[in-house]
Each structure stands twice: as C-alpha cells, then as structure tokens.
Amino acid sequence: MARQQSELDRRVSAIADGGRASRPRRKRVWPYVFVLVGAWAVIFGGIFFSRFLSALPDVGTLLTNGPSHDITILDDRGRLIARHGLTQGVMIDVSQLPPYVPDAFIAIEDRRFRSHFGLDPVGLIRAAYENMMAGHVVQGGSTLTQQLAKNLFLEPNRTFDRKLQEAMLAVYLEYRYSKDQILTLYLNRIYFGAGVYGIEAAAERFFGKHATDLSLPEAAMLAGSVKAPAKYNPLADPDAGQARAQIVLRMMEEAHFIDETTRQEAETTRARIVRGTATPGSGYFADWVMSLIPGYIGDAGQALVVETTFDLDAQAEAERAVAAGLEEEGLKLNASQAALVAMTPDGAVRAMVGGASYAQSPYNRATDAERQPGSAFKPFVYLTALEQGRKPTDLMNDGPVDIRGWKPEDYEGKYQGEVTLQRAFAISSNSVAVQLTAQVGPRAVARTARRLGIETPLQAVSSLALGTSVVTPLELTAAYAPFANGGEGVTAFGIVSIKTQSGKLLWQRKSSGLGRVISPGNLAAMIGMMSDVMSYGTGKAARLDERPSAGKTGTTQDFRDAWFVGYTADLVCGVWIGNDDNMPMNHATGGTLPARIFKHFMEDAEQGLPVRPLAGQPSAEQPPAAEPDAFKQFLNSLFGT
C-alpha cells in the first residue's frame, strides 16, 4: 500500500512539473536595468570627472625652481633695510633638512601624512566629531597635500567646486609624487607671515640662518605659525609664537618624533629672532623703492639686490624727531599725521617718514599725499620776480589787496605797510606775494616751479601765489634742492644700483641732473631772503645754532596744512603736518611744530659734520643785500638809486 501511494505522489509531481514547463517563462529584467543604469552612471560620472580634470593645473614642473621675486634692499653702507617678495627661491629638498623640521609640520598639521592617500577619512571623521561636540569649528580635516593643492593652485573661495578640485588634486599629487617630494613642495611654498613664503626664506627672515641650520625650537615656531601666519609669525608676536611652538613640541612627543627629554630642552630654549637693522618706519622708503624697480628693469624674474641712497642712522633720527614732535604737540594742535623727507642737495634721499606709524598706516604721505603747500610755495613766486628784474631791496606795500573780488589777507589780518621784498618774504606777506604774482603772471610762476622740479599739475591762477595747488612733500623738497646746491635742478632718487644675487649689474644710476635752473645772482638773492626767514622771520624756531641754514614756512587756509622746508650745505629737509581727513588743526603754522621737527632732525643728523657755508652764498667780503635802513630808503626815493 505504501509503495502504491509513493508511486501516486511521483506521478502527481511529474504532472505538476510538466504543467509549469508548458507555460512560457517570465524574463528577469532587473539585472539588465542595473547594468544599464550603471553604464550611464559611468558615462555621466566620467563627463563630470573630466570637467574638473580639465580645470586642474599642470603639476609636472612643480619641483623646478620658479622665478624669484626676492628683493633685498640695502642702505648706503650695505645694511639691510627690507627684504620683499621672498617667494620660490632655491628649492630646499626635505632630505637636506634636519628630520625634526618636517616632523614638526607633520605633527601639528597632518599626523597621518605618511599613511593616507591625499585625503584622510579618519581625520575628517575625527574633526567632524570634535566640531560637533564643540558646537563650532575647532578642527580642520585638510591634509598637508590638500593644503599644498589649495595654496598652489586654487582660489580661496569656499565653494563645492573648489573643495572637490582640492580633493581631486590632492589625490593626483599623491599619485604623481612621493611623500618626501610633497613635503618638499609644501615646505618651499607655504606662507609664514610677514610677506615670507617658503622654509628657506622664513629661516633667513626670522632667524638669520639657512633652513638647513634650523634648531628644533625654531622649527617648532615656524610649524606653529602656519595656522595663522599674521598672528603667530615670530615678528608679529614673539610670545604668541613661542606659546604656539610649545604646542607643536607636545604634538611631536605624542607622535613619537621626539622624546620627553628633548621636548623639555626645546621648551626651555627660546628661539632667537632676528629683526634686522632697519628702523620701524623704513617701510615707507622700501615701498617707494619697490614701486620704482619695474620702471628700471621690468620683471627680472630673479633674486635682486638693490643698493640705495638711504641712511639708516638718519632715518632713525627722522623717526625720533617726528614721533617726539607729535607726542609733545600733536594733541594740542590736533595734528595726527606728519611726513619728513631728507635728501642731499643732489637729490639722493637719505630719510623718509611717510606718517606717524608705518605699522598702523603704510600709506606714504611723503610720496603720495598731495597737499597745499601754502607759503612754502612763495620761493617760486619771488624767484620769478627776480628773473623779471625785481630786487630784494625793492619796496612794496604790504596792505589790503583786491584781485577781481578776491581779497587775501596776511596772517591774522596784520599788515606792515611799505616793506622791502626781502622783509616781505621773511615775514611771509600774502599781500606782497599776490601782488608779485599779478605783476609777473601766474603762468610764469608755474613755469618756474616746474623748472625747479614740481611735477604735479599747477593751476596758473592768482591764488597760486599762496600755494593753493597741491604738491607732495617729496617733490616740494626736491624743488628746494637747487637753492641748496648752487642752482642745479635735480630729480629725487633712492636707487643707486640693481644687481642679481650673483653680482650681475642690471641697472646703475647715472647723473640725472636737470642743468642750471637758477642764475648765480638770483640764487644769492634767494639765499639771503630764505636765510632771513630763519634769522628774524616766520621760521625762527627752525634756526640751527651753529650751521648756516635757510628755508621757508608754509601754512594753508584754516590751518589744514603746515610746512617747513629748509636746507644746509649738506641736507635738504621738508616737513609737513596735518590730518588725513583734511580737518583743520588748532592754529598750527609752519613756524611751530614743523619748524621744530626740522631743527630736531637736522641738528641730530648733521652732528659731527664740518660747518660749511651754503652753496651760492656770497663770501664774507661781499655779504648778501641786507634790508635797507630808513635813511637809505629815503635816498632811494629821492635819487632812484
């Protein structure tokens, strides 16, 4: 019975199988769909990927030395003034550095550098967790390779495209270069603050040595500055840089790059920072020199050494004089800024102060600020009058004047009646200057000023007599140089030569004199008048005790600008005070603070130099024309002599 039942079950199963076999089978389509979708994904992914690849830069020549913009600026005795553009100099291979130098950067910036492929998933997860726990960004997840990619090639904007390019380029760099080569690229291109790029430039700028000679404390300080170069670079805040370096040393110990004893020794050894010999305000002159270099040699594409006319000792005196003057009188006079330019009579700039503080404002008021010179412009008026036949002994009326409705007044409305031109100049009579300009013509005055070196466009109008057309302190000082050097026109200059670091001469200054611009007779007359300014006129406060000197004060309307420009046989110096917003000062005239700054600087800067007469000054046997007494004036009026 059991056997029969089994046979029956077999037949039933066979019938059932046959029935299924007789029906058409349903095709399975899902595998084909997956394959098709995958194929299209690969196609679109390739297009998407190629879009970013096409935007990536060529990395094939990264390990070659790029063009250098390293410019070293020296003073007239070979002392360092500044070093600019320290980028892509000699490539320092990581194998040439002490091992602790790259280790310091790895410890603080990317501890898993040796093991990741350009991206660090573990680091990203750890950074995300730390940021989430803190509630704000406290850690980044970028690797050294990503930082290199970003610094070399990419814009700093935080877009998805840029981040994707950064990641792709990091992976590509890891594929193309070894870990040591990537470290070499990183250390030679990273920014360290204070305008310095690359480990070699940083070692020289901050510690006065080559990168191959860096100590462990110095390496830690440099590695620590990368996070915030402006804050942690050794020059910006040595204490903050030292504290950051100790964090780097602890990280190096945790990563087993150094042991505890080495760390403790390094922590107790403070890095010796080299600040150079330049004064705090030398940046004004250095910036001016940097702006001139392309006009002489274009883009040299190599490291340069620029020899200049600058004197760091004179610059220190200039900075002290300006700082002391503003500190003592600036608040009382409501004067917040000052500028000083000093040059030799041939136009060689020796000192340049472009403002109260270069650190607070690198804007160079000495070269770029266009201000009204006021009565400091009057030497050009009087020289024009002399050239048209007037004499210092000529009499004019210092009284009210009306030029087509314009009624300029003397200082505080005080007039002195009939005076000689010599006295009118010394007391800075506005009335006489305006009358002279009307007689000789404003255009003639403008031509004289341009001949002596004023380059800023001048408005040839009656008010030109009172210095209403703007000038810069540098050009006004240079325009006074012919009065100091015997009548020769000059162009202010600061560069003597430009060479490559190997010593190849690229440019050298040749004489750029403009020829004679003042005749000997007129020069002697002008020296006499400008000397009287300092002996009994508006510039008495600027008079030097033992040294022949001459000059002129200048004050503009509402006391917005105050000047003193003067000279000796050795130096020409121009001083300006005022406010950047052109706000009026409190009765600040050229004969007050500017004259005192001039005196302070000139006496210190010329200390030890032999006392010499002014060039073009008449000899003792033939003194300059003096102001005539009343009897001589009476004779002149009778006989016309």
Coordinates of N, CA and C in Angstrom, one line a residue, residues 545-632:
D545 N 71.7 126.3 15.4 CA 72.6 127.2 16.3 C 73.9 127.5 15.7
E546 N 74.6 126.6 15.0 CA 75.9 126.8 14.6 C 76.1 126.6 13.1
R547 N 75.1 126.4 12.4 CA 75.2 126.0 11.0 C 74.4 126.9 10.1
P548 N 75.0 127.4 9.0 CA 74.2 128.3 8.1 C 73.0 127.5 7.5
S549 N 71.9 128.1 7.5 CA 70.7 127.4 7.0 C 69.7 128.4 6.5
A550 N 68.8 127.9 5.7 CA 67.8 128.8 5.0 C 66.5 127.9 4.8
G551 N 65.4 128.6 4.6 CA 64.2 127.8 4.4 C 63.0 128.7 4.3
K552 N 61.8 128.0 4.3 CA 60.5 128.8 4.2 C 59.4 128.0 4.9
T553 N 58.6 128.8 5.6 CA 57.4 128.2 6.3 C 56.2 128.1 5.3
G554 N 55.2 127.3 5.6 CA 54.0 127.3 4.8 C 52.8 126.9 5.7
T555 N 51.8 127.7 5.6 CA 50.5 127.4 6.3 C 49.3 127.6 5.3
T556 N 48.4 126.7 5.3 CA 47.3 126.8 4.4 C 46.0 127.3 5.1
Q557 N 45.0 127.6 4.4 CA 43.8 128.2 4.9 C 43.2 127.3 6.0
D558 N 42.7 127.9 7.0 CA 42.0 127.1 8.1 C 43.0 126.2 8.8
F559 N 44.3 126.4 8.6 CA 45.3 125.6 9.3 C 45.2 124.1 8.9
R560 N 44.9 123.8 7.7 CA 44.8 122.4 7.3 C 46.1 121.7 7.0
D561 N 47.1 122.5 6.7 CA 48.4 122.0 6.4 C 49.5 123.0 6.9
A562 N 50.5 122.5 7.5 CA 51.6 123.3 8.0 C 53.0 122.7 7.5
W563 N 53.9 123.5 7.0 CA 55.1 123.0 6.4 C 56.3 123.8 6.9
F564 N 57.5 123.2 6.9 CA 58.7 123.9 6.9 C 59.7 123.1 5.9
V565 N 60.2 123.8 5.0 CA 61.2 123.2 4.1 C 62.5 124.1 4.1
G566 N 63.6 123.4 4.4 CA 64.8 124.2 4.6 C 66.0 123.4 4.2
Y567 N 67.2 124.0 4.3 CA 68.4 123.3 3.9 C 69.7 123.9 4.5
T568 N 70.7 123.0 4.5 CA 72.0 123.5 4.8 C 72.9 123.1 3.6
A569 N 74.2 123.1 3.8 CA 75.1 122.7 2.7 C 75.1 121.2 2.5
D570 N 74.6 120.5 3.5 CA 74.6 119.0 3.4 C 73.3 118.3 3.2
L571 N 72.2 118.9 3.6 CA 70.9 118.3 3.6 C 69.8 119.3 3.2
V572 N 68.8 118.8 2.5 CA 67.6 119.5 2.3 C 66.5 118.7 3.0
C573 N 65.6 119.4 3.7 CA 64.6 118.6 4.5 C 63.3 119.3 4.5
G574 N 62.2 118.5 4.2 CA 60.9 119.1 4.1 C 60.0 118.4 5.2
V575 N 59.3 119.1 5.9 CA 58.4 118.6 7.0 C 57.0 119.1 6.8
W576 N 56.0 118.2 6.9 CA 54.6 118.5 6.8 C 53.9 117.9 7.9
I577 N 52.9 118.6 8.5 CA 52.0 118.1 9.5 C 50.5 118.4 9.0
G578 N 49.6 117.5 9.4 CA 48.2 117.7 9.1 C 47.4 116.5 9.5
N579 N 46.2 116.4 8.9 CA 45.3 115.2 9.1 C 44.9 114.6 7.8
D580 N 44.8 113.3 7.8 CA 44.4 112.6 6.6 C 43.0 113.0 6.1
D581 N 42.1 113.3 7.0 CA 40.8 113.7 6.6 C 40.7 115.2 6.3
N582 N 41.8 115.9 6.3 CA 41.9 117.3 5.9 C 41.2 118.2 7.0
M583 N 41.0 117.7 8.2 CA 40.4 118.5 9.2 C 41.4 119.6 9.6
P584 N 40.9 120.8 10.0 CA 41.7 121.9 10.4 C 42.5 121.6 11.7
M585 N 43.7 122.1 11.8 CA 44.4 122.0 13.1 C 44.2 123.2 14.0
N586 N 44.7 123.2 15.2 CA 44.5 124.3 16.1 C 45.6 125.3 16.0
H587 N 45.5 126.2 15.0 CA 46.5 127.3 14.8 C 47.9 126.8 14.6
A588 N 48.0 125.6 13.9 CA 49.3 125.1 13.6 C 49.9 125.7 12.4
T589 N 51.0 126.4 12.5 CA 51.6 127.1 11.4 C 52.9 126.4 11.1
G590 N 53.5 126.8 9.9 CA 54.8 126.2 9.6 C 55.9 126.6 10.5
G591 N 55.7 127.7 11.2 CA 56.8 128.1 12.1 C 56.7 127.5 13.5
T592 N 55.7 126.6 13.7 CA 55.6 126.0 15.0 C 56.2 124.5 15.0
L593 N 55.3 123.5 15.0 CA 55.8 122.2 15.1 C 56.6 121.8 13.9
P594 N 56.3 122.1 12.6 CA 57.1 121.7 11.5 C 58.6 122.2 11.6
A595 N 58.7 123.5 12.1 CA 60.0 124.1 12.2 C 60.8 123.4 13.3
R596 N 60.1 123.0 14.4 CA 60.8 122.4 15.5 C 61.2 121.0 15.1
I597 N 60.4 120.3 14.4 CA 60.8 118.9 13.9 C 62.0 119.0 13.0
F598 N 62.0 120.0 12.1 CA 63.1 120.3 11.2 C 64.4 120.5 12.0
K599 N 64.3 121.4 13.0 CA 65.5 121.7 13.8 C 66.0 120.5 14.6
H600 N 65.1 119.7 15.2 CA 65.4 118.5 15.9 C 66.2 117.5 15.0
F601 N 65.6 117.3 13.8 CA 66.2 116.3 12.9 C 67.5 116.8 12.4
M602 N 67.6 118.0 11.9 CA 68.8 118.5 11.3 C 70.0 118.6 12.2
E603 N 69.8 119.0 13.5 CA 70.9 119.1 14.4 C 71.4 117.7 14.8
D604 N 70.5 116.7 14.9 CA 71.0 115.3 15.2 C 71.6 114.7 13.9
A605 N 71.0 114.9 12.8 CA 71.5 114.2 11.6 C 72.9 114.8 11.1
E606 N 73.1 116.0 11.4 CA 74.4 116.6 10.9 C 75.4 116.8 12.0
Q607 N 75.1 116.2 13.1 CA 76.1 116.2 14.2 C 77.4 115.6 13.8
G608 N 78.5 116.3 14.0 CA 79.8 115.8 13.6 C 80.3 116.2 12.2
L609 N 79.4 116.7 11.4 CA 79.8 117.2 10.1 C 80.4 118.5 10.2
P610 N 81.4 118.8 9.3 CA 82.0 120.2 9.3 C 81.0 121.2 8.9
V611 N 81.1 122.4 9.5 CA 80.2 123.5 9.2 C 80.7 124.2 7.9
R612 N 79.8 124.3 7.0 CA 80.1 124.8 5.7 C 79.1 125.9 5.3
P613 N 79.5 126.9 4.5 CA 78.6 127.9 4.0 C 77.6 127.3 3.0
L614 N 76.5 127.9 2.8 CA 75.6 127.5 1.8 C 76.1 127.7 0.4
A615 N 75.9 126.7 -0.5 CA 76.4 126.8 -1.9 C 75.7 128.0 -2.6
G616 N 76.5 128.9 -3.2 CA 76.0 130.0 -3.8 C 75.9 131.2 -2.9
Q617 N 76.2 131.1 -1.7 CA 76.1 132.2 -0.7 C 77.3 133.1 -1.0
P618 N 77.1 134.4 -1.0 CA 78.2 135.4 -1.2 C 79.2 135.2 -0.1
S619 N 80.5 135.5 -0.5 CA 81.6 135.4 0.5 C 81.4 136.5 1.6
A620 N 82.3 136.3 2.6 CA 82.2 137.3 3.7 C 82.5 138.7 3.3
E621 N 83.4 138.8 2.2 CA 83.8 140.2 1.7 C 82.6 140.8 1.0
Q622 N 81.7 140.0 0.5 CA 80.5 140.5 -0.3 C 79.2 139.9 0.4
P623 N 78.8 140.5 1.5 CA 77.6 140.0 2.1 C 76.4 140.2 1.3
P624 N 75.4 139.3 1.5 CA 74.1 139.5 0.7 C 73.4 140.8 1.1
A625 N 72.6 141.2 0.1 CA 71.9 142.5 0.3 C 71.1 142.5 1.6
A626 N 71.3 143.5 2.4 CA 70.5 143.5 3.7 C 69.4 144.4 3.5
E627 N 68.5 144.3 4.5 CA 67.3 145.2 4.4 C 67.7 146.6 4.6
P628 N 67.4 147.6 3.7 CA 67.9 148.9 3.8 C 67.3 149.7 5.0
D629 N 68.1 150.5 5.7 CA 67.6 151.3 6.8 C 66.8 152.5 6.3
A630 N 66.2 153.2 7.2 CA 65.3 154.3 6.8 C 66.0 155.4 6.0
F631 N 67.2 155.7 6.3 CA 67.9 156.7 5.6 C 68.2 156.3 4.1
K632 N 68.6 155.0 4.0 CA 68.8 154.5 2.6 C 67.5 154.5 1.8

